[in-house]
Amino acid sequence: MSLKQAARTALDAVPSFQNQLHLLTARHDDLQLECELSGLDALGCAFDRFELTADRVAGVGLDRLKQLGQDLSARLTYLLERISPVEIDAQGCTVQLRSNPPQKDDDGTRYYELLVTRTGKFELARYAKAVGNPRQRVAAHVTREVWLRLVDDFAAVATS
């Protein structure tokens, strides 16, 4: 069984809901998926946080983290916006990627943020920033198919 299969089984076991939080977890080998779902129906889901932890990535150097971030950036072409590296924190051993360009309209700016850390965590979230206000984490809405593709792509990069 792959992480994608374990995640599909876990997702299929959750009944449809809205405006609640449900922590979905799945595990395969040294990969641990945690996803904070805020809505789920037959076609799609909303998540506040999508996080994959890979033990084999824990403790790698900054160059490897950069490569992992670039590999994810190359795979995640199906999201609302392309994601590319914006900041590399050498001291904290973290690579930060964001939507490039972010989605902008009269309501403000919305974008994905992806962190790849030396602790072995890959965390994806969506943010919104209204003019004159601080940014806030908001739900990312995807189909079940896209959600499973995220699982598969994160796992593939983490095990490469």
Coordinates of N, CA and C in Angstrom, one line a residue:
M1 N 0.8 -1.2 0.0 CA 0.0 0.0 0.0 C 0.9 1.2 0.0
S2 N 0.6 2.2 -0.8 CA 1.3 3.5 -0.9 C 0.6 4.5 0.1
L3 N 1.3 5.6 0.2 CA 0.7 6.7 1.0 C -0.6 7.2 0.4
K4 N -0.6 7.3 -0.9 CA -1.8 7.7 -1.7 C -2.9 6.8 -1.4
Q5 N -2.7 5.5 -1.4 CA -3.8 4.5 -1.1 C -4.2 4.7 0.3
A6 N -3.3 4.8 1.3 CA -3.7 5.0 2.7 C -4.5 6.3 2.9
A7 N -4.1 7.4 2.2 CA -4.8 8.6 2.3 C -6.2 8.5 1.7
R8 N -6.3 7.8 0.5 CA -7.6 7.6 -0.1 C -8.6 6.9 0.9
T9 N -8.0 5.8 1.5 CA -8.8 5.1 2.4 C -9.3 5.9 3.6
A10 N -8.4 6.7 4.1 CA -8.7 7.6 5.2 C -9.7 8.7 4.8
L11 N -9.6 9.2 3.6 CA -10.5 10.3 3.1 C -11.9 9.7 2.9
D12 N -11.9 8.5 2.3 CA -13.2 7.8 2.0 C -14.0 7.5 3.3
A13 N -13.3 7.3 4.4 CA -13.9 7.0 5.7 C -14.5 8.2 6.4
V14 N -14.2 9.4 5.9 CA -14.8 10.6 6.6 C -16.1 11.0 5.9
P15 N -17.2 11.1 6.7 CA -18.4 11.6 6.1 C -18.4 13.0 5.6
S16 N -19.2 13.4 4.7 CA -19.3 14.8 4.3 C -19.5 15.7 5.4
F17 N -18.9 16.9 5.4 CA -19.2 17.9 6.5 C -18.8 19.3 5.9
Q18 N -19.2 20.3 6.6 CA -18.8 21.7 6.3 C -18.6 22.5 7.6
N19 N -17.7 23.5 7.5 CA -17.4 24.4 8.5 C -17.1 23.8 9.9
Q20 N -16.3 22.7 9.8 CA -15.8 22.1 11.0 C -14.3 21.8 10.7
L21 N -13.6 21.3 11.7 CA -12.2 20.9 11.4 C -12.1 19.4 11.7
H22 N -11.5 18.7 10.8 CA -11.2 17.2 10.9 C -9.8 17.0 10.6
L23 N -9.0 16.4 11.5 CA -7.6 16.1 11.3 C -7.6 14.7 10.6
L24 N -7.2 14.7 9.4 CA -7.0 13.4 8.6 C -5.6 13.0 8.7
T25 N -5.3 11.8 9.0 CA -3.9 11.3 9.1 C -3.8 10.0 8.3
A26 N -2.7 9.8 7.7 CA -2.3 8.6 7.0 C -0.8 8.4 7.1
R27 N -0.4 7.1 7.1 CA 1.0 6.8 7.2 C 1.3 5.6 6.3
H28 N 2.6 5.7 5.7 CA 3.1 4.7 4.9 C 4.7 4.8 5.1
D29 N 5.3 3.7 5.5 CA 6.7 3.6 5.7 C 7.1 4.8 6.6
D30 N 8.0 5.7 6.2 CA 8.4 6.8 7.1 C 7.7 8.1 6.7
L31 N 6.6 8.0 6.0 CA 5.9 9.2 5.6 C 4.6 9.3 6.4
Q32 N 4.4 10.5 7.0 CA 3.2 10.8 7.8 C 2.5 12.0 7.2
L33 N 1.2 11.8 6.8 CA 0.4 12.8 6.3 C -0.6 13.3 7.4
E34 N -0.6 14.6 7.6 CA -1.6 15.3 8.4 C -2.3 16.4 7.6
C35 N -3.6 16.3 7.5 CA -4.3 17.4 6.8 C -5.5 17.8 7.6
E36 N -5.5 19.1 7.9 CA -6.7 19.7 8.6 C -7.7 20.1 7.6
L37 N -8.7 19.2 7.5 CA -9.8 19.4 6.5 C -10.9 20.3 7.2
S38 N -11.4 21.3 6.4 CA -12.4 22.2 6.9 C -13.7 22.0 6.2
G39 N -13.7 21.1 5.2 CA -15.0 20.7 4.5 C -14.7 19.6 3.6
L40 N -15.7 18.8 3.3 CA -15.6 17.6 2.5 C -16.9 17.2 1.9
D41 N -17.0 16.9 0.6 CA -18.2 16.4 0.0 C -17.8 15.4 -1.1
A42 N -18.7 15.0 -1.9 CA -18.5 13.9 -2.8 C -17.4 14.3 -3.9
L43 N -17.3 15.6 -4.2 CA -16.4 16.0 -5.3 C -15.1 16.6 -4.8
G44 N -15.1 17.2 -3.6 CA -13.9 17.9 -3.2 C -13.8 18.1 -1.8
C45 N -12.7 18.8 -1.4 CA -12.5 19.1 0.0 C -11.8 20.5 0.1
A46 N -11.9 21.0 1.3 CA -11.2 22.2 1.7 C -10.3 21.9 2.8
F47 N -9.1 22.4 2.7 CA -8.1 22.1 3.8 C -7.4 23.4 4.2
D48 N -7.1 23.5 5.5 CA -6.4 24.6 6.1 C -4.9 24.4 6.2
R49 N -4.6 23.1 6.3 CA -3.1 22.8 6.3 C -3.0 21.4 5.8
F50 N -2.0 21.2 4.9 CA -1.6 20.0 4.3 C -0.1 19.7 4.6
E51 N 0.2 18.7 5.4 CA 1.5 18.5 5.9 C 2.0 17.1 5.7
L52 N 3.1 16.9 5.2 CA 3.8 15.6 5.0 C 5.1 15.7 5.8
T53 N 5.3 14.7 6.6 CA 6.6 14.6 7.3 C 7.3 13.3 6.8
A54 N 8.5 13.5 6.5 CA 9.3 12.4 6.0 C 10.6 12.3 6.8
D55 N 10.7 11.2 7.5 CA 11.9 11.0 8.4 C 13.2 11.1 7.7
R56 N 13.2 10.6 6.4 CA 14.4 10.5 5.6 C 14.9 11.9 5.2
V57 N 14.0 12.9 5.3 CA 14.4 14.3 5.0 C 15.0 15.0 6.2
A58 N 14.6 14.6 7.4 CA 15.1 15.2 8.6 C 16.6 15.3 8.7
G59 N 17.1 16.5 8.9 CA 18.5 16.7 9.0 C 19.3 16.9 7.8
V60 N 18.6 16.9 6.6 CA 19.4 17.1 5.4 C 19.9 18.6 5.3
G61 N 20.8 18.8 4.4 CA 21.4 20.2 4.3 C 20.5 21.1 3.5
L62 N 20.9 22.4 3.5 CA 20.2 23.4 2.8 C 20.1 23.2 1.3
D63 N 21.2 22.7 0.7 CA 21.1 22.4 -0.7 C 20.1 21.4 -1.1
R64 N 20.0 20.4 -0.3 CA 19.0 19.3 -0.5 C 17.6 19.9 -0.3
L65 N 17.4 20.7 0.7 CA 16.1 21.4 0.9 C 15.7 22.2 -0.3
K66 N 16.7 23.0 -0.8 CA 16.4 23.8 -2.0 C 16.0 22.9 -3.2
Q67 N 16.6 21.8 -3.4 CA 16.3 20.8 -4.5 C 14.9 20.3 -4.3
L68 N 14.6 19.9 -3.0 CA 13.2 19.4 -2.8 C 12.2 20.4 -3.1
G69 N 12.4 21.7 -2.7 CA 11.5 22.8 -3.0 C 11.3 22.9 -4.5
Q70 N 12.4 22.9 -5.2 CA 12.3 23.1 -6.7 C 11.6 21.9 -7.3
D71 N 11.8 20.7 -6.8 CA 11.1 19.5 -7.3 C 9.6 19.6 -7.1
L72 N 9.2 20.1 -5.9 CA 7.8 20.2 -5.7 C 7.2 21.3 -6.6
S73 N 8.0 22.4 -6.7 CA 7.5 23.5 -7.6 C 7.3 23.0 -9.0
A74 N 8.1 22.2 -9.5 CA 8.0 21.6 -10.8 C 6.7 20.7 -11.0
R75 N 6.4 20.1 -9.9 CA 5.2 19.1 -9.9 C 3.9 19.8 -9.7
L76 N 3.8 20.9 -8.9 CA 2.6 21.5 -8.5 C 2.0 22.5 -9.5
T77 N 2.0 22.1 -10.7 CA 1.6 23.0 -11.8 C 0.1 23.1 -11.9
Y78 N -0.7 22.2 -11.2 CA -2.1 22.1 -11.3 C -2.9 22.9 -10.3
L79 N -2.2 23.6 -9.4 CA -2.9 24.5 -8.4 C -3.3 25.8 -9.1
L80 N -4.0 26.6 -8.3 CA -4.5 27.9 -8.9 C -3.4 28.7 -9.4
E81 N -2.2 28.8 -8.8 CA -1.1 29.5 -9.2 C 0.1 28.7 -9.1
R82 N 1.1 29.0 -10.0 CA 2.4 28.3 -9.9 C 3.1 28.7 -8.6
I83 N 3.9 27.8 -8.1 CA 4.6 28.0 -6.8 C 6.1 28.0 -7.1
S84 N 6.8 29.0 -6.6 CA 8.2 29.1 -6.8 C 8.9 29.6 -5.5
P85 N 10.2 29.3 -5.3 CA 10.9 29.7 -4.1 C 11.0 31.2 -4.0
V86 N 10.8 31.7 -2.8 CA 10.8 33.1 -2.5 C 11.9 33.5 -1.5
E87 N 12.1 32.5 -0.6 CA 13.1 32.8 0.5 C 13.8 31.5 1.0
I88 N 15.0 31.6 1.3 CA 15.8 30.5 1.8 C 16.4 31.0 3.1
D89 N 16.0 30.4 4.2 CA 16.5 30.8 5.5 C 17.6 29.8 5.9
A90 N 18.9 30.2 5.7 CA 20.0 29.3 5.9 C 20.1 29.0 7.4
Q91 N 19.8 30.0 8.3 CA 20.0 29.8 9.7 C 18.9 28.8 10.2
G92 N 17.7 28.9 9.7 CA 16.6 28.1 10.2 C 16.4 26.8 9.3
C93 N 17.3 26.7 8.3 CA 17.2 25.6 7.3 C 15.8 25.3 6.8
T94 N 15.2 26.4 6.2 CA 13.8 26.3 5.7 C 13.8 27.0 4.3
V95 N 13.1 26.3 3.4 CA 12.9 26.9 2.1 C 11.4 27.3 2.0
Q96 N 11.1 28.5 1.7 CA 9.8 29.0 1.6 C 9.4 29.3 0.1
L97 N 8.3 28.7 -0.3 CA 7.8 28.9 -1.7 C 6.4 29.5 -1.6
R98 N 6.1 30.3 -2.6 CA 4.8 31.0 -2.7 C 4.3 31.0 -4.1
S99 N 3.0 31.3 -4.2 CA 2.4 31.5 -5.5 C 3.1 32.6 -6.2
N100 N 3.4 32.4 -7.5 CA 4.1 33.4 -8.2 C 3.6 33.5 -9.7
P101 N 2.7 34.5 -10.0 CA 2.2 35.5 -9.1 C 1.1 35.1 -8.3
P102 N 0.8 35.8 -7.2 CA -0.4 35.5 -6.3 C -1.6 36.0 -7.1
Q103 N -2.8 35.5 -6.6 CA -4.1 35.9 -7.1 C -4.4 37.2 -6.5
K104 N -4.7 38.2 -7.3 CA -5.1 39.5 -6.8 C -6.4 40.0 -7.4
D105 N -7.3 40.6 -6.6 CA -8.5 41.2 -7.1 C -8.9 42.3 -6.1
D106 N -10.1 42.8 -6.2 CA -10.6 43.9 -5.4 C -10.6 43.5 -3.9
D107 N -10.7 42.2 -3.6 CA -10.8 41.8 -2.2 C -9.4 41.7 -1.5
G108 N -8.3 41.7 -2.3 CA -7.0 41.6 -1.8 C -6.2 40.6 -2.6
T109 N -5.3 39.9 -1.8 CA -4.3 38.9 -2.4 C -4.5 37.6 -1.8
R110 N -4.5 36.5 -2.6 CA -4.5 35.2 -2.1 C -3.4 34.4 -2.7
Y111 N -2.8 33.5 -1.9 CA -1.6 32.8 -2.4 C -1.4 31.5 -1.6
Y112 N -0.7 30.5 -2.2 CA -0.3 29.4 -1.5 C 1.1 29.7 -0.9
E113 N 1.4 29.0 0.2 CA 2.7 29.1 0.8 C 3.1 27.6 1.1
L114 N 4.3 27.3 0.7 CA 4.8 26.0 1.0 C 6.2 26.1 1.7
L115 N 6.3 25.4 2.8 CA 7.5 25.4 3.6 C 8.1 24.0 3.6
V116 N 9.4 24.0 3.3 CA 10.2 22.7 3.3 C 11.2 22.9 4.4
T117 N 11.2 22.1 5.4 CA 12.1 22.3 6.6 C 13.0 21.2 6.9
R118 N 14.1 21.5 7.6 CA 15.1 20.5 7.9 C 14.5 19.4 8.9
T119 N 13.4 19.7 9.5 CA 12.8 18.7 10.4 C 12.1 17.6 9.6
G120 N 12.1 17.7 8.2 CA 11.4 16.7 7.4 C 10.0 17.1 7.1
K121 N 9.6 18.3 7.4 CA 8.2 18.7 7.1 C 8.1 19.5 5.8
F122 N 7.0 19.1 5.1 CA 6.5 19.9 3.9 C 5.1 20.3 4.3
E123 N 4.9 21.6 4.3 CA 3.6 22.2 4.7 C 3.1 23.1 3.7
L124 N 1.9 22.8 3.2 CA 1.2 23.7 2.3 C 0.0 24.3 2.9
A125 N -0.2 25.6 2.7 CA -1.4 26.3 3.2 C -1.7 27.4 2.2
R126 N -2.9 28.0 2.3 CA -3.4 29.1 1.5 C -3.6 30.3 2.4
Y127 N -3.2 31.4 2.0 CA -3.4 32.7 2.7 C -4.1 33.7 1.9
A128 N -4.8 34.6 2.7 CA -5.4 35.8 2.1 C -5.0 37.0 2.8
K129 N -4.8 38.1 2.1 CA -4.4 39.4 2.7 C -5.3 40.5 2.1
A130 N -6.3 40.9 2.9 CA -7.1 42.1 2.5 C -6.3 43.3 2.7
V131 N -6.5 44.3 1.9 CA -5.8 45.6 2.0 C -5.9 46.2 3.4
G132 N -4.8 46.5 4.0 CA -4.8 47.1 5.3 C -4.9 46.1 6.5
N133 N -5.0 44.8 6.2 CA -5.1 43.8 7.2 C -4.0 42.8 7.2
P134 N -3.7 42.2 8.3 CA -2.6 41.1 8.2 C -3.1 39.9 7.5
R135 N -2.2 39.1 7.0 CA -2.6 37.9 6.3 C -3.3 36.9 7.2
Q136 N -4.2 36.1 6.6 CA -4.9 35.1 7.4 C -4.8 33.8 6.6
R137 N -4.7 32.7 7.3 CA -4.8 31.4 6.7 C -6.3 31.2 6.3
V138 N -6.5 30.7 5.1 CA -7.8 30.4 4.6 C -7.8 29.0 4.0
A139 N -9.0 28.5 3.8 CA -9.1 27.1 3.2 C -8.7 27.1 1.8
A140 N -8.0 26.1 1.4 CA -7.7 25.8 0.0 C -8.8 24.8 -0.5
H141 N -9.4 25.1 -1.6 CA -10.4 24.2 -2.1 C -9.9 23.4 -3.3
V142 N -10.0 22.1 -3.3 CA -9.5 21.3 -4.4 C -10.5 20.1 -4.5
T143 N -10.4 19.5 -5.7 CA -11.2 18.3 -5.9 C -10.5 17.1 -5.1
R144 N -11.2 16.0 -4.9 CA -10.6 14.9 -4.3 C -9.4 14.4 -5.1
E145 N -9.6 14.4 -6.4 CA -8.5 14.0 -7.3 C -7.3 14.8 -7.2
V146 N -7.4 16.1 -7.1 CA -6.3 17.0 -6.9 C -5.6 16.8 -5.5
W147 N -6.5 16.6 -4.5 CA -6.0 16.3 -3.2 C -5.1 15.0 -3.2
L148 N -5.6 14.0 -3.8 CA -4.8 12.8 -3.9 C -3.5 12.9 -4.7
R149 N -3.6 13.8 -5.7 CA -2.4 14.1 -6.5 C -1.4 14.8 -5.6
L150 N -1.8 15.7 -4.8 CA -0.9 16.4 -3.8 C -0.2 15.3 -2.9
V151 N -1.0 14.4 -2.4 CA -0.4 13.4 -1.6 C 0.7 12.6 -2.4
D152 N 0.4 12.2 -3.6 CA 1.3 11.5 -4.4 C 2.5 12.3 -4.7
D153 N 2.4 13.6 -5.1 CA 3.5 14.4 -5.5 C 4.4 14.7 -4.3
F154 N 3.8 15.0 -3.1 CA 4.6 15.3 -1.9 C 5.4 14.0 -1.6
A155 N 4.7 12.8 -1.6 CA 5.4 11.6 -1.3 C 6.5 11.3 -2.2
A156 N 6.3 11.5 -3.5 CA 7.3 11.2 -4.5 C 8.6 12.1 -4.3
V157 N 8.4 13.4 -4.0 CA 9.5 14.3 -3.8 C 10.2 13.9 -2.5
A158 N 9.5 13.6 -1.5 CA 10.1 13.2 -0.2 C 10.9 12.0 -0.2
T159 N 10.6 11.1 -1.1 CA 11.3 9.8 -1.2 C 12.3 9.7 -2.4
S160 N 12.4 10.9 -3.1 CA 13.4 10.9 -4.2 C 14.8 11.0 -3.8

